[in-house]
Coordinates of C-alpha atoms in Angstrom, one line a residue:
Chain R
M1 CA 7.9 1.8 21.1
Q2 CA 6.7 -0.5 20.2
I3 CA 4.0 1.0 17.3
E4 CA 7.2 3.1 15.8
R5 CA 9.1 0.1 14.8
A6 CA 5.5 -1.4 13.5
L7 CA 4.5 1.3 12.0
N8 CA 7.6 1.3 9.7
E9 CA 8.2 -2.5 9.3
A10 CA 4.1 -1.6 7.4
A11 CA 5.6 1.8 6.0
S12 CA 8.9 -0.6 4.4
S13 CA 6.3 -3.2 3.1
A14 CA 3.4 -0.5 1.5
N15 CA 6.7 1.8 0.1
R16 CA 8.5 -1.1 -1.5
V17 CA 5.7 -2.5 -2.9
L18 CA 4.1 1.2 -4.4
D19 CA 6.8 1.0 -6.0
E20 CA 6.4 -2.1 -7.4
L21 CA 3.1 -1.8 -8.2
I22 CA 3.6 2.0 -10.3
P23 CA 7.0 0.8 -12.5
A24 CA 8.5 3.9 -14.1
V25 CA 8.1 4.2 -18.0
D26 CA 9.3 5.6 -21.5
G27 CA 7.4 7.1 -23.6
A28 CA 5.4 10.9 -23.0
E29 CA 3.4 9.4 -20.8
G30 CA 6.5 8.5 -18.8
R31 CA 6.1 12.3 -17.5
V32 CA 2.5 10.6 -15.2
V33 CA 3.9 8.2 -14.0
E34 CA 6.6 9.9 -12.5
A35 CA 4.2 13.0 -10.7
M36 CA 2.4 9.6 -9.7
R37 CA 5.2 7.9 -7.6
Y38 CA 6.4 11.8 -7.0
A39 CA 2.9 11.8 -5.0
T40 CA 3.2 7.8 -3.5
M41 CA 6.3 8.4 -2.4
G42 CA 7.0 11.1 -0.5
G43 CA 6.8 9.5 2.5
G44 CA 4.3 9.5 5.3
K45 CA 3.2 8.1 7.7
R46 CA 2.0 4.6 5.8
I47 CA -1.3 5.1 8.9
R48 CA -3.4 3.3 6.4
P49 CA -1.6 0.5 5.5
Y50 CA -0.4 -0.1 8.7
L51 CA -4.1 -0.4 9.5
V52 CA -5.0 -2.9 6.8
L53 CA -2.1 -5.4 7.4
N54 CA -2.6 -5.2 11.5
S55 CA -7.1 -6.2 10.8
A56 CA -6.0 -8.4 8.6
A57 CA -3.5 -10.0 10.3
L58 CA -6.5 -10.4 13.0
F59 CA -8.1 -13.0 11.0
N60 CA -4.2 -14.9 9.6
V61 CA -5.1 -12.8 5.8
A62 CA -2.0 -14.1 4.0
P63 CA 0.4 -10.6 4.0
S64 CA 1.3 -10.9 0.3
Y65 CA -2.8 -10.5 -0.1
A66 CA -2.6 -7.3 2.5
I67 CA 0.0 -5.4 1.7
R68 CA -2.0 -5.0 -2.4
A69 CA -4.8 -3.8 -0.5
A70 CA -2.6 -1.8 1.8
A71 CA -1.2 -0.4 -1.8
A72 CA -4.5 0.8 -2.8
V73 CA -5.4 2.4 0.2
E74 CA -2.9 4.5 0.3
M75 CA -3.5 5.3 -3.3
L76 CA -6.1 6.5 -2.8
H77 CA -5.2 9.1 -0.1
C78 CA -2.3 9.9 -2.0
Y79 CA -4.7 10.5 -4.9
S80 CA -7.2 12.5 -2.5
L81 CA -4.3 14.7 -1.2
V82 CA -2.8 15.7 -5.2
H83 CA -6.2 17.7 -5.9
D84 CA -7.0 18.3 -2.9
D85 CA -3.6 20.7 -2.6
L86 CA -4.8 21.8 -6.3
P87 CA -5.4 25.8 -6.8
A88 CA -9.0 25.3 -6.9
M89 CA -9.5 23.3 -3.7
D90 CA -6.8 23.9 -0.6
D91 CA -4.3 25.2 -3.1
S92 CA -1.1 24.2 -0.9
D93 CA 2.2 24.7 -2.5
L94 CA 4.1 22.6 1.1
R95 CA 3.2 18.4 1.2
R96 CA 5.4 16.3 3.5
G97 CA 7.9 19.3 3.0
R98 CA 7.7 18.8 -0.7
P99 CA 6.5 21.0 -3.7
T100 CA 3.1 19.7 -3.5
A101 CA 2.4 17.6 -7.2
H102 CA 1.3 20.3 -9.0
K103 CA 4.2 22.8 -8.0
Q104 CA 7.0 20.2 -9.1
F105 CA 5.2 19.2 -12.2
D106 CA 2.1 21.1 -13.0
E107 CA -1.5 21.9 -12.9
A108 CA -2.7 19.1 -15.4
T109 CA -0.4 16.2 -14.6
A110 CA -1.4 16.9 -10.8
I111 CA -5.0 16.6 -12.0
L112 CA -4.0 13.3 -14.1
A113 CA -1.5 11.9 -11.5
G114 CA -4.8 11.7 -9.2
D115 CA -7.4 10.1 -12.0
G116 CA -4.4 8.2 -12.8
L117 CA -4.1 7.0 -9.0
L118 CA -7.6 6.8 -8.0
T119 CA -8.4 4.4 -10.9
L120 CA -5.0 2.1 -10.2
A121 CA -6.4 1.7 -6.9
F122 CA -9.0 -0.3 -8.0
E123 CA -6.6 -2.0 -10.5
V124 CA -4.9 -3.7 -7.7
L125 CA -7.4 -4.6 -5.7
S126 CA -9.5 -6.1 -8.4
H127 CA -6.4 -8.5 -10.0
P128 CA -6.0 -11.4 -9.5
E129 CA -2.7 -11.0 -6.9
T130 CA -4.5 -9.8 -3.8
H131 CA -7.1 -12.6 -3.5
P132 CA -8.2 -15.4 -5.5
D133 CA -11.5 -15.2 -4.8
G134 CA -13.0 -12.8 -7.4
G135 CA -16.1 -11.7 -4.5
V136 CA -13.7 -11.1 -2.0
R137 CA -12.2 -8.6 -5.3
A138 CA -15.3 -7.5 -5.4
E139 CA -16.6 -6.6 -2.8
L140 CA -12.3 -4.9 -1.6
V141 CA -13.3 -3.4 -4.5
H142 CA -16.9 -2.0 -3.7
A143 CA -16.2 -1.1 0.2
L144 CA -13.1 1.5 -1.5
A145 CA -15.8 2.9 -3.4
V146 CA -18.6 3.5 -0.8
A147 CA -15.4 4.7 0.6
G148 CA -13.6 7.4 -2.1
G149 CA -17.2 8.6 -3.3
A150 CA -19.4 11.3 -2.9
A151 CA -21.4 9.8 0.3
G152 CA -17.1 9.5 1.6
M153 CA -14.4 11.2 1.1
V154 CA -15.5 13.0 -2.5
G155 CA -19.1 14.7 -0.3
G156 CA -16.2 16.0 3.1
Q157 CA -14.8 18.0 0.4
M158 CA -17.8 19.1 -1.3
I159 CA -18.8 20.1 2.0
D160 CA -15.4 20.9 3.5
L161 CA -14.8 23.5 1.1
A162 CA -18.8 25.1 1.1
A163 CA -18.0 24.8 5.0
E164 CA -15.8 28.6 4.3
N165 CA -19.1 30.4 3.7
M166 CA -20.9 27.9 6.6
T167 CA -21.6 27.8 10.8
L168 CA -21.8 24.1 11.5
D169 CA -21.6 22.5 14.8
I170 CA -20.5 20.0 15.8
G171 CA -22.5 17.6 14.2
A172 CA -22.3 19.1 11.1
I173 CA -18.5 18.4 11.7
T174 CA -18.2 15.5 12.8
R175 CA -20.5 14.8 9.8
L176 CA -17.8 15.9 7.7
Q177 CA -15.1 13.8 8.9
R178 CA -16.2 11.0 8.8
M179 CA -17.1 12.0 5.3
K180 CA -13.7 13.2 4.2
T181 CA -11.3 11.4 6.4
G182 CA -13.4 8.8 8.5
A183 CA -14.4 6.4 5.7
I184 CA -10.8 5.6 4.6
I185 CA -9.7 5.0 8.2
A186 CA -13.1 2.5 8.4
F187 CA -12.3 1.0 5.3
S188 CA -8.6 -0.1 6.1
C189 CA -10.2 -1.6 8.8
E190 CA -12.6 -3.0 7.0
A191 CA -10.3 -4.3 3.9
G192 CA -9.0 -6.4 6.1
A193 CA -11.9 -8.1 7.8
I194 CA -12.6 -8.2 3.7
L195 CA -10.0 -9.8 3.8
G196 CA -10.0 -12.8 6.2
H197 CA -13.4 -14.0 5.2
A198 CA -14.6 -12.2 8.9
G199 CA -18.0 -12.2 10.1
P200 CA -20.6 -10.3 11.0
Q201 CA -19.2 -9.5 14.4
A202 CA -16.0 -8.9 13.5
R203 CA -16.0 -6.8 11.1
H204 CA -18.6 -4.2 13.2
A205 CA -16.2 -4.5 16.5
L206 CA -12.9 -3.2 13.6
N207 CA -15.2 -1.0 12.3
A208 CA -16.6 0.7 15.1
Y209 CA -12.9 1.1 16.9
A210 CA -12.0 2.7 12.7
H211 CA -14.7 5.0 14.1
D212 CA -13.1 6.0 17.2
L213 CA -10.2 5.9 15.6
G214 CA -10.8 7.4 12.9
L215 CA -12.6 11.0 15.0
A216 CA -9.8 10.8 17.7
F217 CA -7.5 11.2 14.1
Q218 CA -9.2 14.2 13.0
I219 CA -9.6 15.7 16.2
V220 CA -6.1 15.5 17.2
D221 CA -4.9 17.1 13.7
D222 CA -7.0 20.3 15.0
L223 CA -5.9 20.8 18.1
L224 CA -2.2 20.5 16.4
D225 CA -3.1 23.1 13.5
A226 CA -4.3 25.5 16.5
E227 CA -1.8 24.5 18.6
G228 CA 1.1 24.2 16.6
T229 CA 0.5 28.5 15.1
A230 CA 0.1 29.3 18.6
E231 CA 4.0 28.3 19.3
S232 CA 5.1 28.9 16.3
I233 CA 3.6 32.9 15.6
G234 CA 2.2 33.2 19.6
K235 CA -0.9 33.7 19.0
P236 CA -4.4 31.4 19.6
A237 CA -4.8 30.6 16.2
G238 CA -4.0 28.3 13.0
A239 CA -4.8 27.7 9.5
D240 CA -8.2 26.7 10.0
A241 CA -9.1 30.1 12.1
A242 CA -7.5 31.9 9.7
A243 CA -9.8 30.4 7.0
G244 CA -12.4 31.0 9.4
K245 CA -12.7 27.3 9.4
A246 CA -14.9 25.9 12.6
T247 CA -12.9 22.9 14.2
F248 CA -13.4 20.0 16.6
V249 CA -11.1 22.9 18.6
S250 CA -13.0 26.1 17.7
I251 CA -16.0 25.0 18.9
L252 CA -15.2 22.8 21.8
G253 CA -12.2 24.6 22.6
L254 CA -8.1 23.1 23.7
E255 CA -8.4 21.5 26.9
R256 CA -12.5 19.6 25.8
A257 CA -11.3 19.1 22.8
R258 CA -8.0 17.4 23.8
D259 CA -10.3 15.5 26.5
Q260 CA -12.1 14.3 23.7
A261 CA -9.6 12.5 21.8
R262 CA -8.5 10.8 25.0
L263 CA -11.6 10.0 25.7
L264 CA -13.0 8.3 22.1
G265 CA -8.8 6.3 21.9
E266 CA -10.4 4.6 25.6
Q267 CA -13.6 4.0 22.9
A268 CA -11.8 2.7 19.7
N269 CA -9.8 0.2 21.9
A270 CA -13.0 -0.7 23.6
H271 CA -14.5 -2.4 20.7
L272 CA -10.7 -4.8 20.3
E273 CA -12.0 -6.8 23.7
S274 CA -12.7 -9.3 21.6
F275 CA -9.4 -10.5 19.3
G276 CA -7.2 -10.5 22.7
A277 CA -4.0 -9.9 22.4
K278 CA -3.8 -10.1 18.6
A279 CA -5.3 -7.2 17.9
D280 CA -3.0 -4.9 20.3
P281 CA -1.1 -3.8 17.1
L282 CA -3.9 -1.7 16.7
R283 CA -4.2 -0.9 20.6
W284 CA -0.5 0.9 19.4
M285 CA -1.8 3.3 16.7
T286 CA -4.6 4.6 19.4
E287 CA -1.6 5.2 21.5
F288 CA -0.1 7.0 18.7
V289 CA -2.9 8.8 17.1
I290 CA -3.6 10.3 20.8
S291 CA -0.6 11.0 21.5
R292 CA 1.6 12.2 17.8
K293 CA 3.1 15.8 17.7
S294 CA 3.0 15.7 14.0
Chain A
M1 CA -32.2 4.8 -40.1
Q2 CA -31.9 1.2 -37.9
I3 CA -28.7 2.7 -35.9
E4 CA -31.0 5.9 -35.5
R5 CA -33.4 3.9 -33.7
A6 CA -31.2 1.2 -32.0
L7 CA -29.5 3.7 -30.5
N8 CA -31.9 6.6 -29.2
E9 CA -33.3 3.3 -27.4
A10 CA -29.6 2.7 -26.1
A11 CA -29.7 6.8 -24.5
S12 CA -33.1 5.8 -22.8
S13 CA -32.0 3.5 -20.9
A14 CA -28.7 4.5 -20.3
N15 CA -29.9 7.7 -19.4
R16 CA -32.8 6.5 -17.1
V17 CA -29.7 4.7 -15.4
L18 CA -27.6 7.0 -15.3
D19 CA -30.3 9.0 -13.7
E20 CA -31.8 5.9 -10.7
L21 CA -28.1 5.5 -10.2
I22 CA -27.0 9.7 -9.4
P23 CA -30.4 10.0 -6.8
A24 CA -29.7 14.0 -5.9
V25 CA -28.8 14.3 -2.4
D26 CA -29.3 16.5 0.2
G27 CA -27.0 18.6 1.8
A28 CA -23.4 20.3 1.6
E29 CA -22.3 17.1 -0.5
G30 CA -25.8 18.2 -2.6
R31 CA -23.5 20.2 -4.8
V32 CA -21.6 17.4 -5.9
V33 CA -24.1 15.2 -6.7
E34 CA -25.6 18.4 -8.5
A35 CA -22.2 18.9 -10.8
M36 CA -22.3 14.7 -11.5
R37 CA -25.3 14.9 -12.7
Y38 CA -25.3 18.1 -15.0
A39 CA -22.0 16.0 -16.3
T40 CA -23.5 12.9 -17.3
M41 CA -27.4 14.3 -18.6
G42 CA -26.4 16.2 -20.4
G43 CA -27.5 14.6 -23.7
G44 CA -24.6 12.8 -25.6
K45 CA -25.4 10.2 -28.4
R46 CA -24.1 6.9 -26.5
I47 CA -22.3 5.3 -28.5
R48 CA -20.2 3.5 -25.3
P49 CA -22.9 1.4 -23.5
Y50 CA -24.5 0.9 -26.7
L51 CA -21.5 -1.1 -27.4
V52 CA -21.2 -2.5 -24.2
L53 CA -25.4 -3.4 -24.7
N54 CA -25.3 -5.1 -28.2
S55 CA -21.8 -6.7 -27.6
A56 CA -23.6 -8.6 -24.8
A57 CA -26.8 -9.1 -27.1
L58 CA -24.8 -11.1 -28.7
F59 CA -23.7 -13.3 -25.2
N60 CA -27.4 -13.7 -24.7
V61 CA -26.1 -11.8 -21.4
A62 CA -29.9 -9.7 -19.0
P63 CA -29.9 -6.6 -20.1
S64 CA -30.6 -5.2 -16.4
Y65 CA -26.3 -6.4 -15.9
A66 CA -25.9 -5.0 -19.1
I67 CA -27.8 -1.3 -18.9
R68 CA -25.4 -1.6 -15.6
A69 CA -22.5 -1.6 -17.2
A70 CA -23.1 0.4 -19.9
A71 CA -24.2 3.5 -17.8
A72 CA -20.8 2.5 -15.9
V73 CA -18.5 2.7 -18.8
E74 CA -20.7 6.9 -19.7
M75 CA -19.6 7.7 -16.2
L76 CA -16.0 7.5 -17.2
H77 CA -16.1 8.5 -20.1
C78 CA -18.6 11.9 -18.7
Y79 CA -15.7 12.0 -15.8
S80 CA -13.0 12.3 -18.6
L81 CA -14.4 14.8 -19.7
V82 CA -15.2 17.3 -17.3
H83 CA -11.8 17.0 -16.3
D84 CA -10.1 17.3 -19.7
D85 CA -11.8 20.3 -20.2
L86 CA -10.8 21.9 -16.9
P87 CA -8.3 25.6 -17.1
A88 CA -5.1 23.4 -16.5
M89 CA -6.4 20.8 -19.3
D90 CA -8.0 22.5 -22.5
D91 CA -9.5 24.8 -20.9
S92 CA -13.2 24.9 -23.3
D93 CA -16.3 26.8 -22.2
L94 CA -18.5 24.3 -24.3
R95 CA -19.2 21.0 -24.3
R96 CA -22.3 20.0 -25.7
G97 CA -23.9 23.1 -26.5
R98 CA -24.2 23.7 -23.2
P99 CA -20.8 25.1 -20.3
T100 CA -18.7 23.0 -19.4
A101 CA -18.9 21.4 -15.6
H102 CA -16.8 23.9 -14.7
K103 CA -18.2 27.2 -16.1
Q104 CA -21.8 25.8 -14.4
F105 CA -20.2 24.8 -11.4
D106 CA -17.1 25.9 -10.2
E107 CA -13.3 24.3 -10.7
A108 CA -13.4 23.1 -7.4
T109 CA -16.7 21.3 -8.4
A110 CA -15.8 19.8 -11.4
I111 CA -13.0 17.8 -10.6
L112 CA -14.3 16.7 -7.6
A113 CA -17.9 15.4 -9.9
G114 CA -15.2 13.8 -12.1
D115 CA -13.3 12.2 -9.4
G116 CA -16.8 11.4 -8.1
L117 CA -17.9 9.7 -11.4
L118 CA -15.1 7.6 -12.2
T119 CA -15.0 6.9 -8.6
L120 CA -18.6 5.9 -8.9
A121 CA -18.2 3.6 -12.4
F122 CA -16.1 1.2 -9.9
E123 CA -18.9 0.8 -7.3
V124 CA -21.3 0.6 -9.8
L125 CA -19.6 -2.7 -11.5
S126 CA -18.6 -4.0 -8.8
H127 CA -22.1 -4.3 -7.2
P128 CA -24.0 -7.5 -6.9
E129 CA -26.9 -6.5 -9.4
T130 CA -24.3 -5.8 -11.6
H131 CA -24.0 -9.7 -11.8
P132 CA -23.9 -12.5 -9.3
D133 CA -20.7 -13.7 -10.2
G134 CA -17.9 -11.9 -8.0
G135 CA -14.8 -12.8 -10.2
V136 CA -16.8 -11.5 -13.8
R137 CA -16.8 -8.0 -11.4
A138 CA -13.7 -7.9 -11.2
E139 CA -12.9 -8.9 -14.5
L140 CA -15.5 -5.9 -15.0
V141 CA -13.3 -3.5 -13.5
H142 CA -10.3 -4.8 -13.7
A143 CA -10.6 -4.3 -17.5
L144 CA -12.1 -0.5 -17.1
A145 CA -9.2 0.7 -15.0
V146 CA -6.3 -0.3 -17.1
A147 CA -8.4 1.3 -20.4
G148 CA -8.2 4.0 -18.0
G149 CA -5.2 4.4 -16.3
A150 CA -1.8 5.5 -17.1
A151 CA -1.7 2.7 -20.6
G152 CA -4.9 4.2 -22.2
M153 CA -6.9 7.0 -21.0
V154 CA -5.0 8.9 -18.9
G155 CA -2.1 8.5 -20.8
G156 CA -3.0 9.3 -24.0
Q157 CA -4.6 12.8 -21.9
M158 CA -0.5 13.0 -21.3
I159 CA 0.2 12.4 -25.0
D160 CA -1.7 14.6 -25.9
L161 CA -0.8 17.7 -23.2
A162 CA 2.6 17.0 -24.4
A163 CA 2.1 17.0 -27.8
E164 CA 1.2 20.4 -28.5
N165 CA 5.1 20.5 -28.1
M166 CA 6.4 17.7 -30.3
T167 CA 5.9 16.8 -33.8
L168 CA 4.0 13.4 -34.1
D169 CA 4.3 11.3 -37.2
I170 CA 1.0 8.8 -37.3
G171 CA 2.2 6.2 -35.9
A172 CA 2.7 8.1 -32.5
I173 CA -0.7 10.0 -32.6
T174 CA -2.3 6.1 -33.8
R175 CA -0.8 5.0 -30.2
L176 CA -1.8 8.3 -28.6
Q177 CA -5.4 7.9 -29.9
R178 CA -5.1 4.5 -29.1
M179 CA -4.8 5.1 -25.6
K180 CA -6.6 8.5 -25.1
T181 CA -9.6 7.4 -27.1
G182 CA -9.5 3.4 -28.2
A183 CA -8.9 1.6 -24.9
I184 CA -12.2 2.7 -22.9
I185 CA -14.2 1.3 -26.5
A186 CA -12.3 -1.3 -26.6
F187 CA -13.5 -2.0 -23.2
S188 CA -17.7 -0.8 -24.2
C189 CA -17.1 -4.4 -26.4
E190 CA -15.0 -6.1 -24.0
A191 CA -17.6 -5.5 -21.6
G192 CA -19.8 -7.2 -23.2
A193 CA -17.0 -10.6 -23.3
I194 CA -17.6 -10.5 -20.0
L195 CA -20.4 -11.2 -18.5
G196 CA -21.2 -13.0 -21.4
H197 CA -18.0 -15.5 -20.5
A198 CA -17.6 -15.1 -23.7
G199 CA -14.5 -17.7 -25.3
P200 CA -11.1 -16.2 -26.5
Q201 CA -11.8 -16.5 -30.2
A202 CA -15.3 -14.2 -29.5
R203 CA -13.1 -11.3 -27.1
H204 CA -10.2 -11.2 -30.0
A205 CA -12.5 -10.0 -32.9
L206 CA -14.5 -8.0 -30.9
N207 CA -11.8 -6.3 -29.1
A208 CA -10.3 -6.0 -33.3
Y209 CA -13.4 -4.7 -33.7
A210 CA -13.6 -2.5 -31.5
H211 CA -10.1 -0.8 -32.0
D212 CA -10.6 -0.4 -36.1
L213 CA -13.8 1.7 -35.3
G214 CA -12.1 3.0 -32.4
L215 CA -9.9 4.8 -35.0
A216 CA -12.3 5.4 -37.4
F217 CA -13.9 6.6 -34.2
Q218 CA -10.6 9.8 -34.1
I219 CA -10.6 10.3 -37.7
V220 CA -14.3 11.2 -38.6
D221 CA -13.4 13.0 -35.0
D222 CA -10.8 15.5 -37.0
L223 CA -12.1 15.7 -40.0
L224 CA -15.5 16.6 -38.6
D225 CA -13.2 20.1 -36.1
A226 CA -11.1 20.7 -39.9
E227 CA -14.3 20.3 -41.3
G228 CA -17.9 21.6 -39.3
T229 CA -18.2 24.1 -37.2
A230 CA -19.1 25.3 -33.2
E231 CA -23.5 24.7 -34.5
S232 CA -23.1 21.2 -35.4
I233 CA -20.9 20.0 -33.1
G234 CA -21.6 21.4 -29.8
K235 CA -18.0 22.9 -29.1
P236 CA -15.6 25.1 -30.5
A237 CA -14.6 23.6 -34.7
G238 CA -11.0 24.4 -35.6
A239 CA -10.1 24.0 -32.4
D240 CA -7.0 21.4 -33.3
A241 CA -5.5 24.0 -36.3
A242 CA -5.6 26.6 -33.9
A243 CA -3.9 25.2 -31.1
G244 CA -1.0 23.5 -33.5
K245 CA -1.5 19.4 -33.0
A246 CA -1.1 17.2 -34.8
T247 CA -4.2 14.9 -36.4
F248 CA -4.9 12.2 -38.7
V249 CA -6.3 15.6 -40.9
S250 CA -3.2 17.5 -41.1
I251 CA -0.8 15.1 -41.5
L252 CA -3.1 12.5 -43.8
G253 CA -5.5 15.1 -45.4
L254 CA -9.0 15.5 -46.2
E255 CA -9.1 13.1 -48.9
R256 CA -6.4 10.4 -47.4
A257 CA -8.4 10.4 -43.9
R258 CA -12.1 10.2 -45.3
D259 CA -10.9 7.0 -47.7
Q260 CA -8.9 5.5 -44.7
A261 CA -12.0 6.1 -42.2
R262 CA -13.4 4.4 -45.1
L263 CA -11.7 1.7 -45.4
L264 CA -10.9 1.1 -41.3
G265 CA -15.0 0.6 -41.0
E266 CA -14.9 -2.3 -43.7
Q267 CA -12.3 -3.3 -41.5
A268 CA -13.4 -3.3 -38.7
N269 CA -16.7 -5.3 -39.8
A270 CA -14.9 -8.0 -40.7
H271 CA -14.1 -9.1 -37.4
L272 CA -17.5 -9.4 -36.9
E273 CA -18.5 -12.5 -39.3
S274 CA -18.5 -15.6 -37.2
F275 CA -21.5 -13.5 -35.2
G276 CA -23.6 -13.6 -38.3
A277 CA -26.9 -11.2 -37.8
K278 CA -26.7 -11.3 -34.2
A279 CA -24.1 -8.4 -35.0
D280 CA -25.8 -6.4 -37.5
P281 CA -26.0 -3.5 -35.1
L282 CA -22.8 -3.5 -34.0
R283 CA -22.6 -3.1 -37.4
W284 CA -24.8 -0.5 -37.8
M285 CA -22.2 1.3 -35.0
T286 CA -20.2 1.5 -37.8
E287 CA -22.1 3.2 -40.3
F288 CA -22.7 6.0 -38.5
V289 CA -19.2 6.4 -37.2
I290 CA -17.7 6.8 -40.7
S291 CA -20.7 8.8 -41.7
R292 CA -21.5 11.0 -38.1
K293 CA -21.4 15.1 -38.9
S294 CA -21.4 16.0 -36.1

């Protein structure tokens, strides 16, 4: 598949730049930097960097700029995983097949490593090497902060924690996921548009693409959680169901959820029409998101 | 005292703008916003906002710009208090005479509220209302991110946690405090210089002032911890000694620590000479920092 080669290429670039942007340091503070490196370097498909790089390519943005924005959004993503995994939050021991940061280090170091990555994302975006125009840098920072804040990822995680004691309908789940995971996916595409000084029509089209892609991504996530468990323990219920959480699957059922994901994928790609063949890498991503098995 | 009136005025402005910038919201995510408000609105002397406002005044910066930068640095300060107070970090139940955020809400909400405040600080700095020049906004973001990151506050807190199992000498403690508390105090003065397009000489002078002031502040903090009561300082007294932490007081002794703070104060004010009478509010702050009892 073309997407796999393209995704590997994007991941290699992102890994290289993350490695450069988070150099190990000596001294007692070296431990938190080590944890920041551990949290960002442990693999991951690098879907968000891929979206930054390929939305930027639509507007012929210099790759040396786009890759820094790509690294910044991945830092933000990894910080959110580190904090979400904490004992007080989702209390997860495993992430990407390895011990989570607080298991590998300790809880205090994991909290600080998350804080450090969140802060570094903004340091990277605001640095002149990310774009010579300060207005572009400030716009990137602002868009990422909105996507990451109480109206975006932080608010979404708050709702998710509260959701264990609430009955969410399909509208509430859609809103939750739009905030918790959709906002950063939308930022990843918006970043390309900002770097490329894109006009309002192109921005709107990319935003609509990202919104549908993000929702499809989450539905497939729910499907994998429900079906993966079905295979392994022979019961039609996964971790979400065990936690009593409403998901797209618990509300729509497997078949309608699958249909809905496919429909959203088609809708996502329809928004890309005006970009022509240049948007093929974004179309491949849609296919990848819908058909992924992990 | 003039400083008290000036400090009250700055605090009132900061409180008003913080209240506007963190409006309560409905919905399940309202809880994290409520915790963000709790963490920022509970008093505090607002020393950092005061420094931003009065360093900006040296360069005739519009107060409507400076107050937003002042609010942003206070958000960063409050986020660091919320996370430092967590059970996995300093495990403090009291802050400014009230329950800490994780006691008042819960641990997950406190972690998210800290994340939300850190993110909001960058959102505020990068917004066009903070300055019409995008380059200025990006420079503010970058300076705050450097001060707050692994080479600044986050790294300082990491060293501080490790320090319970280490023997620090005066050089190591000075470095720790310069990172943990000094960097944000230095940013507070730098913010005024950035907003005011100050030249390198003025920036250097302000940075030297902030550095000496920050160190004096920390020495007095250690003195208050050693000599004060929980009532007077709003948090448990004697915490450093109880934790076996080396401080300026444990190394220098009370008297030499007191002398050192006074000396640093004189040094701090000497750096302000070129600003003339315009820098009087910064001189008052030095006096306030040296002689404060809480």
